[in-house]
PDB file of C-alpha atoms in Angstrom:
ATOM      1  CA  UNK W 196     -51.056 -15.046   1.691  1.00  0.00           C
ATOM      2  CA  UNK W 197     -52.083 -13.028  -1.344  1.00  0.00           C
ATOM      3  CA  UNK W 198     -51.686  -9.439  -2.405  1.00  0.00           C
ATOM      4  CA  UNK W 199     -53.562  -7.160  -4.757  1.00  0.00           C
ATOM      5  CA  UNK W 200     -50.510  -4.873  -4.954  1.00  0.00           C
ATOM      6  CA  UNK W 201     -47.452  -5.651  -7.015  1.00  0.00           C
ATOM      7  CA  UNK W 202     -45.140  -4.540  -4.174  1.00  0.00           C
ATOM      8  CA  UNK W 203     -46.012  -4.891  -0.492  1.00  0.00           C
ATOM      9  CA  UNK W 204     -44.640  -2.057   1.634  1.00  0.00           C
ATOM     10  CA  UNK W 205     -43.009  -3.614   4.671  1.00  0.00           C
ATOM     11  CA  UNK W 206     -42.435  -2.033   8.066  1.00  0.00           C
ATOM     12  CA  UNK W 207     -40.322  -3.810  10.652  1.00  0.00           C
ATOM     13  CA  UNK W 208     -43.419  -5.557  12.055  1.00  0.00           C
ATOM     14  CA  UNK W 209     -44.681  -6.671   8.627  1.00  0.00           C
ATOM     15  CA  UNK W 210     -41.181  -7.867   7.700  1.00  0.00           C
ATOM     16  CA  UNK W 211     -41.106 -10.081  10.791  1.00  0.00           C
ATOM     17  CA  UNK W 212     -44.682 -11.280  10.166  1.00  0.00           C
ATOM     18  CA  UNK W 213     -44.338 -12.183   6.477  1.00  0.00           C
ATOM     19  CA  UNK W 214     -40.636 -12.916   6.017  1.00  0.00           C
ATOM     20  CA  UNK W 215     -39.046 -13.932   9.295  1.00  0.00           C
ATOM     21  CA  UNK W 216     -41.955 -16.112  10.468  1.00  0.00           C
ATOM     22  CA  UNK W 217     -41.737 -19.811   9.632  1.00  0.00           C
ATOM     23  CA  UNK W 218     -42.925 -22.017   8.153  1.00  0.00           C
ATOM     24  CA  UNK W 219     -43.595 -20.186   4.888  1.00  0.00           C
ATOM     25  CA  UNK W 220     -44.832 -21.653   1.628  1.00  0.00           C
ATOM     26  CA  UNK W 221     -43.690 -18.699  -0.500  1.00  0.00           C
ATOM     27  CA  UNK W 222     -40.548 -16.779  -1.435  1.00  0.00           C
ATOM     28  CA  UNK W 223     -40.122 -13.024  -1.073  1.00  0.00           C
ATOM     29  CA  UNK W 224     -38.049 -10.662  -3.195  1.00  0.00           C
ATOM     30  CA  UNK W 225     -37.357  -7.583  -1.095  1.00  0.00           C
ATOM     31  CA  UNK W 226     -35.905  -4.248  -2.094  1.00  0.00           C
ATOM     32  CA  UNK W 227     -34.213  -2.302   0.692  1.00  0.00           C
ATOM     33  CA  UNK W 228     -34.250   1.342  -0.274  1.00  0.00           C
ATOM     34  CA  UNK W 229     -34.220   4.986   0.830  1.00  0.00           C
ATOM     35  CA  UNK W 230     -36.739   6.878  -1.299  1.00  0.00           C
ATOM     36  CA  UNK W 231     -37.374   9.920   0.912  1.00  0.00           C
ATOM     37  CA  UNK W 232     -36.262  13.073  -0.916  1.00  0.00           C
ATOM     38  CA  UNK W 233     -34.050  14.135   2.008  1.00  0.00           C
ATOM     39  CA  UNK W 234     -31.985  10.942   1.546  1.00  0.00           C
ATOM     40  CA  UNK W 235     -31.059  12.101  -1.986  1.00  0.00           C
ATOM     41  CA  UNK W 236     -30.637   8.524  -3.220  1.00  0.00           C
ATOM     42  CA  UNK W 237     -31.048   9.003  -6.974  1.00  0.00           C
ATOM     43  CA  UNK W 238     -29.998   5.420  -7.709  1.00  0.00           C
ATOM     44  CA  UNK W 239     -32.737   4.228  -5.306  1.00  0.00           C
ATOM     45  CA  UNK W 240     -35.395   5.917  -7.455  1.00  0.00           C
ATOM     46  CA  UNK W 241     -34.055   4.337 -10.657  1.00  0.00           C
ATOM     47  CA  UNK W 242     -33.782   0.914  -9.007  1.00  0.00           C
ATOM     48  CA  UNK W 243     -37.326   1.255  -7.641  1.00  0.00           C
ATOM     49  CA  UNK W 244     -38.694   1.965 -11.144  1.00  0.00           C
ATOM     50  CA  UNK W 245     -37.042  -1.208 -12.474  1.00  0.00           C
ATOM     51  CA  UNK W 246     -38.194  -3.261  -9.459  1.00  0.00           C
ATOM     52  CA  UNK W 247     -41.741  -1.948  -9.980  1.00  0.00           C
ATOM     53  CA  UNK W 248     -41.623  -3.092 -13.629  1.00  0.00           C
ATOM     54  CA  UNK W 249     -40.663  -6.634 -12.598  1.00  0.00           C
ATOM     55  CA  UNK W 250     -43.233  -6.824  -9.800  1.00  0.00           C
ATOM     56  CA  UNK W 251     -46.023  -5.457 -12.003  1.00  0.00           C
ATOM     57  CA  UNK W 252     -45.062  -7.797 -14.859  1.00  0.00           C
ATOM     58  CA  UNK W 253     -45.337 -10.715 -12.410  1.00  0.00           C
ATOM     59  CA  UNK W 254     -48.578  -9.470 -10.820  1.00  0.00           C
ATOM     60  CA  UNK W 255     -50.344  -9.297 -14.182  1.00  0.00           C
ATOM     61  CA  UNK W 256     -48.819 -12.379 -15.815  1.00  0.00           C
ATOM     62  CA  UNK W 257     -50.728 -15.588 -16.487  1.00  0.00           C
ATOM     63  CA  UNK W 258     -48.199 -17.474 -14.348  1.00  0.00           C
ATOM     64  CA  UNK W 259     -48.802 -15.431 -11.164  1.00  0.00           C
ATOM     65  CA  UNK W 260     -49.262 -17.579  -8.065  1.00  0.00           C
ATOM     66  CA  UNK W 261     -48.928 -17.372  -4.296  1.00  0.00           C
ATOM     67  CA  UNK W 262     -45.366 -18.741  -4.332  1.00  0.00           C
ATOM     68  CA  UNK W 263     -43.624 -15.408  -4.977  1.00  0.00           C
ATOM     69  CA  UNK W 264     -44.173 -11.963  -3.496  1.00  0.00           C
ATOM     70  CA  UNK W 265     -42.411  -8.630  -3.839  1.00  0.00           C
ATOM     71  CA  UNK W 266     -41.792  -6.333  -0.901  1.00  0.00           C
ATOM     72  CA  UNK W 267     -40.043  -3.083  -0.177  1.00  0.00           C
ATOM     73  CA  UNK W 268     -38.525  -1.752   3.028  1.00  0.00           C
ATOM     74  CA  UNK W 269     -37.700   1.941   3.123  1.00  0.00           C
ATOM     75  CA  UNK W 270     -35.011   2.962   5.591  1.00  0.00           C
ATOM     76  CA  UNK W 271     -37.241   5.656   7.102  1.00  0.00           C
ATOM     77  CA  UNK W 272     -40.058   3.204   7.917  1.00  0.00           C
ATOM     78  CA  UNK W 273     -37.973   0.123   8.705  1.00  0.00           C
ATOM     79  CA  UNK W 274     -34.513   1.007  10.011  1.00  0.00           C
ATOM     80  CA  UNK W 275     -34.668  -2.034  12.307  1.00  0.00           C
ATOM     81  CA  UNK W 276     -34.870  -4.294   9.226  1.00  0.00           C
ATOM     82  CA  UNK W 277     -31.681  -2.766   7.807  1.00  0.00           C
ATOM     83  CA  UNK W 278     -29.978  -3.263  11.183  1.00  0.00           C
ATOM     84  CA  UNK W 279     -31.147  -6.878  11.572  1.00  0.00           C
ATOM     85  CA  UNK W 280     -29.815  -7.703   8.084  1.00  0.00           C
ATOM     86  CA  UNK W 281     -26.537  -5.866   8.665  1.00  0.00           C
ATOM     87  CA  UNK W 282     -27.236  -3.449   5.811  1.00  0.00           C
ATOM     88  CA  UNK W 283     -26.058   0.146   5.820  1.00  0.00           C
ATOM     89  CA  UNK W 284     -26.563   1.103   2.178  1.00  0.00           C
ATOM     90  CA  UNK W 285     -29.292   1.062  -0.444  1.00  0.00           C
ATOM     91  CA  UNK W 286     -30.578  -0.107  -2.794  1.00  0.00           C
ATOM     92  CA  UNK W 287     -30.299  -3.824  -2.052  1.00  0.00           C
ATOM     93  CA  UNK W 288     -32.319  -6.661  -3.589  1.00  0.00           C
ATOM     94  CA  UNK W 289     -32.674  -9.817  -1.496  1.00  0.00           C
ATOM     95  CA  UNK W 290     -34.363 -13.158  -1.967  1.00  0.00           C
ATOM     96  CA  UNK W 291     -35.892 -14.769   1.105  1.00  0.00           C
ATOM     97  CA  UNK W 292     -36.471 -18.391   0.110  1.00  0.00           C
ATOM     98  CA  UNK W 293     -39.506 -20.450   0.999  1.00  0.00           C
ATOM     99  CA  UNK W 294     -37.375 -22.686   3.206  1.00  0.00           C
ATOM    100  CA  UNK W 295     -34.307 -21.752   5.198  1.00  0.00           C
ATOM    101  CA  UNK W 296     -32.357 -18.524   5.418  1.00  0.00           C
ATOM    102  CA  UNK W 297     -30.923 -16.480   2.559  1.00  0.00           C
ATOM    103  CA  UNK W 298     -27.618 -17.756   1.179  1.00  0.00           C
ATOM    104  CA  UNK W 299     -24.790 -15.837  -0.493  1.00  0.00           C
ATOM    105  CA  UNK W 300     -26.492 -15.680  -3.919  1.00  0.00           C
ATOM    106  CA  UNK W 301     -29.740 -14.441  -2.391  1.00  0.00           C
ATOM    107  CA  UNK W 302     -28.434 -10.879  -2.411  1.00  0.00           C
ATOM    108  CA  UNK W 303     -28.295  -9.507  -5.940  1.00  0.00           C
ATOM    109  CA  UNK W 304     -24.878  -8.111  -6.882  1.00  0.00           C
ATOM    110  CA  UNK W 305     -26.013  -4.830  -8.436  1.00  0.00           C
ATOM    111  CA  UNK W 306     -22.444  -3.500  -8.500  1.00  0.00           C
ATOM    112  CA  UNK W 307     -21.538  -6.272 -10.930  1.00  0.00           C
ATOM    113  CA  UNK W 308     -24.719  -6.913 -12.937  1.00  0.00           C
ATOM    114  CA  UNK W 309     -26.757  -3.723 -12.539  1.00  0.00           C
ATOM    115  CA  UNK W 310     -30.459  -3.525 -11.746  1.00  0.00           C
ATOM    116  CA  UNK W 311     -32.326  -3.361 -15.050  1.00  0.00           C
ATOM    117  CA  UNK W 312     -35.726  -5.048 -14.792  1.00  0.00           C
ATOM    118  CA  UNK W 313     -34.655  -7.852 -17.132  1.00  0.00           C
ATOM    119  CA  UNK W 314     -31.548  -8.458 -14.999  1.00  0.00           C
ATOM    120  CA  UNK W 315     -33.655  -8.596 -11.829  1.00  0.00           C
ATOM    121  CA  UNK W 316     -36.033 -11.061 -13.527  1.00  0.00           C
ATOM    122  CA  UNK W 317     -33.104 -13.321 -14.554  1.00  0.00           C
ATOM    123  CA  UNK W 318     -31.732 -13.248 -11.017  1.00  0.00           C
ATOM    124  CA  UNK W 319     -35.181 -14.154  -9.639  1.00  0.00           C
ATOM    125  CA  UNK W 320     -35.371 -17.093 -12.083  1.00  0.00           C
ATOM    126  CA  UNK W 321     -31.953 -18.307 -10.883  1.00  0.00           C
ATOM    127  CA  UNK W 322     -33.075 -18.148  -7.246  1.00  0.00           C
ATOM    128  CA  UNK W 323     -36.672 -19.439  -7.580  1.00  0.00           C
ATOM    129  CA  UNK W 324     -37.071 -21.180 -10.970  1.00  0.00           C
ATOM    130  CA  UNK W 325     -39.923 -18.731 -11.634  1.00  0.00           C
ATOM    131  CA  UNK W 326     -39.713 -17.025 -15.029  1.00  0.00           C
ATOM    132  CA  UNK W 327     -40.978 -13.453 -15.286  1.00  0.00           C
ATOM    133  CA  UNK W 328     -41.388 -11.801 -18.653  1.00  0.00           C
ATOM    134  CA  UNK W 329     -40.837  -8.077 -18.192  1.00  0.00           C
ATOM    135  CA  UNK W 330     -43.296  -5.800 -19.968  1.00  0.00           C
ATOM    136  CA  UNK W 331     -41.914  -2.320 -20.515  1.00  0.00           C
ATOM    137  CA  UNK W 332     -44.424   0.358 -21.456  1.00  0.00           C
ATOM    138  CA  UNK W 333     -43.628   1.999 -24.780  1.00  0.00           C
ATOM    139  CA  UNK W 334     -41.659   5.208 -24.532  1.00  0.00           C
ATOM    140  CA  UNK W 335     -43.289   8.311 -25.958  1.00  0.00           C
ATOM    141  CA  UNK W 336     -41.903   9.518 -29.271  1.00  0.00           C
ATOM    142  CA  UNK W 337     -40.748  13.123 -29.197  1.00  0.00           C
ATOM    143  CA  UNK W 338     -40.513  14.937 -32.512  1.00  0.00           C
TER     144      UNK W 338
END
């Protein structure tokens, strides 16, 4: 499997095809979110921006390989995924390892550690041994 996009948008069918199917020779970092404006999830938008930074940093790094992919499931396009995982809130970051099912540490504790891109990258390194250097675009200077 390979992807030209930094984040693969997953529907219920794609989630089952790429993440639930075994055997797999890759890990997946998935963000469960609710980005539709009518959901009014402000924290989801901020978390998505940080997740996008990590995924893009990985996609364009020299270390990129087919062992790690980033995906996103929006509640409005994949409610069955939320149900199958027993999730009823967003955002949630989960690691789906190459082998076996997710364990306790495979769900990032954003209540405790936050969701800054650098924090997400550290958590990914702990789960996968893959180091991602986050590249933040410079902020414009306002005079």
